[in-house]
Amino acid sequence: MLIAPAKLERPNNQQTGLRMKTPLVVATVVACLCFAGCDKKPVPKASGDSGNPLSAPADYLGALNKAQKSAQKITGAVGVDQAMKTFFAEEGRFPKSLEELKSKGVNVPDPPAGMKWDYDPNTGIVKAVPQ
């Protein structure tokens, strides 16, 4: 007795084509989304940066000098601010001028080179400004 092999059904071409196209469509969409954000944006240069490797030491020294002046300005302002708080704690008011502050024996640091203190007696705020 012979047994006939089972009849295999082949899927129609539409189902096979759809199964093959789906991963391709998904891969294309993912690739488009990835490359959409890859536009070239210019990198901003730091102020005073020429971008030339030969001038790097000069650029560095310029930035170092700028940072030092900024630090002196902040340090001096903190010292004057502390002197204002000391005067206010003793007198209950802000001084009318920086000279009054100095006359009370409070140590007021000198402003950074090329700067002067700008004082507002109403608020007690002192700022270092260019001369």
Coordinates of C-alpha atoms in Angstrom, one line a residue:
M1 CA 0.0 0.0 0.0
L2 CA 1.3 3.3 -1.0
I3 CA 0.7 6.5 0.9
A4 CA 0.4 9.6 -1.0
P5 CA 2.4 12.5 0.2
A6 CA 0.5 15.4 1.8
K7 CA -0.3 18.2 -0.5
L8 CA 1.6 21.3 0.5
E9 CA 0.0 24.6 -0.1
R10 CA 2.1 27.4 -1.3
P11 CA 1.2 30.8 0.0
N12 CA 0.1 33.2 -2.7
N13 CA 2.5 35.8 -4.0
Q14 CA 0.8 38.7 -2.2
Q15 CA 1.5 37.3 1.3
T16 CA 5.1 36.4 0.5
G17 CA 5.8 39.8 -1.0
L18 CA 4.3 41.6 2.0
R19 CA 6.3 39.6 4.5
M20 CA 9.5 40.5 2.6
K21 CA 8.7 44.2 2.2
T22 CA 7.8 44.9 5.8
P23 CA 11.3 44.7 7.3
L24 CA 12.7 46.8 4.4
V25 CA 10.1 49.5 5.0
V26 CA 10.8 49.5 8.7
A27 CA 14.6 49.7 8.1
T28 CA 14.2 52.6 5.7
V29 CA 12.0 54.6 8.2
V30 CA 14.5 54.0 11.0
A31 CA 17.4 55.1 8.7
C32 CA 15.6 58.3 7.7
L33 CA 14.9 59.2 11.3
C34 CA 18.5 58.6 12.3
F35 CA 19.9 60.7 9.5
A36 CA 17.4 63.5 9.9
G37 CA 19.2 64.8 13.0
C38 CA 22.7 64.5 11.5
D39 CA 23.0 67.9 9.9
K40 CA 26.3 69.7 10.4
K41 CA 26.1 72.5 12.8
P42 CA 29.0 74.9 13.2
V43 CA 30.9 74.7 16.4
P44 CA 31.0 78.1 18.1
K45 CA 34.5 79.5 18.7
A46 CA 35.4 80.9 22.1
S47 CA 35.9 84.7 22.0
G48 CA 39.5 85.5 21.1
D49 CA 40.1 82.0 19.7
S50 CA 41.8 82.3 16.3
G51 CA 41.7 78.5 15.7
N52 CA 45.3 78.6 14.5
P53 CA 47.5 76.1 16.4
L54 CA 50.5 78.5 16.2
S55 CA 48.7 81.2 18.1
A56 CA 47.4 78.8 20.8
P57 CA 49.9 80.0 23.4
A58 CA 48.9 83.6 22.9
D59 CA 45.2 82.7 23.0
Y60 CA 45.8 80.8 26.2
L61 CA 47.6 83.6 27.9
G62 CA 44.9 86.1 26.8
A63 CA 42.2 83.8 28.3
L64 CA 44.3 83.4 31.5
N65 CA 44.7 87.2 31.9
K66 CA 41.0 87.7 31.4
A67 CA 40.2 85.0 34.0
Q68 CA 42.6 86.6 36.5
K69 CA 41.0 90.0 36.1
S70 CA 37.6 88.5 36.6
A71 CA 38.7 86.7 39.7
Q72 CA 40.2 89.9 41.1
K73 CA 37.1 91.8 40.4
I74 CA 34.9 89.2 42.2
T75 CA 37.3 88.8 45.1
G76 CA 37.4 92.5 45.6
A77 CA 33.6 92.9 45.4
V78 CA 33.2 90.1 48.0
G79 CA 35.6 92.0 50.4
V80 CA 33.7 95.2 50.0
D81 CA 30.4 93.4 50.4
Q82 CA 31.6 91.9 53.6
A83 CA 32.7 95.4 54.8
M84 CA 29.2 96.7 54.0
K85 CA 27.6 94.0 56.1
T86 CA 30.0 94.7 59.0
F87 CA 29.1 98.4 58.9
F88 CA 25.4 97.7 58.6
A89 CA 25.6 95.3 61.6
E90 CA 27.3 98.0 63.7
E91 CA 25.4 101.1 62.6
G92 CA 22.0 99.7 61.4
R93 CA 22.3 101.5 58.1
F94 CA 24.4 101.6 55.0
P95 CA 27.2 104.2 54.8
K96 CA 26.7 107.4 52.9
S97 CA 30.0 106.8 51.0
L98 CA 32.9 104.5 50.9
E99 CA 35.0 107.1 52.8
E100 CA 32.6 106.9 55.7
L101 CA 33.1 103.2 55.7
K102 CA 36.8 103.6 55.8
S103 CA 36.6 106.3 58.6
K104 CA 34.9 103.7 60.8
G105 CA 38.0 101.5 60.6
V106 CA 36.5 99.0 58.2
N107 CA 39.0 97.5 55.8
V108 CA 37.9 98.3 52.2
P109 CA 40.1 96.5 49.7
D110 CA 41.4 98.4 46.7
P111 CA 39.6 97.8 43.4
P112 CA 41.3 95.8 40.7
A113 CA 43.7 97.6 38.4
G114 CA 42.0 100.0 36.0
M115 CA 38.7 99.8 37.9
K116 CA 37.0 101.9 40.6
W117 CA 34.2 101.1 43.1
D118 CA 30.7 102.3 42.2
Y119 CA 28.6 102.6 45.4
D120 CA 24.9 103.0 45.8
P121 CA 24.2 104.3 49.3
N122 CA 20.4 103.5 49.1
T123 CA 21.0 99.7 48.5
G124 CA 24.5 99.3 49.8
I125 CA 25.5 97.6 46.5
V126 CA 29.1 98.1 45.4
K127 CA 30.3 97.2 41.9
A128 CA 33.7 97.4 40.2
V129 CA 33.4 99.5 37.1
P130 CA 36.1 100.7 34.6
Q131 CA 37.6 104.1 35.4

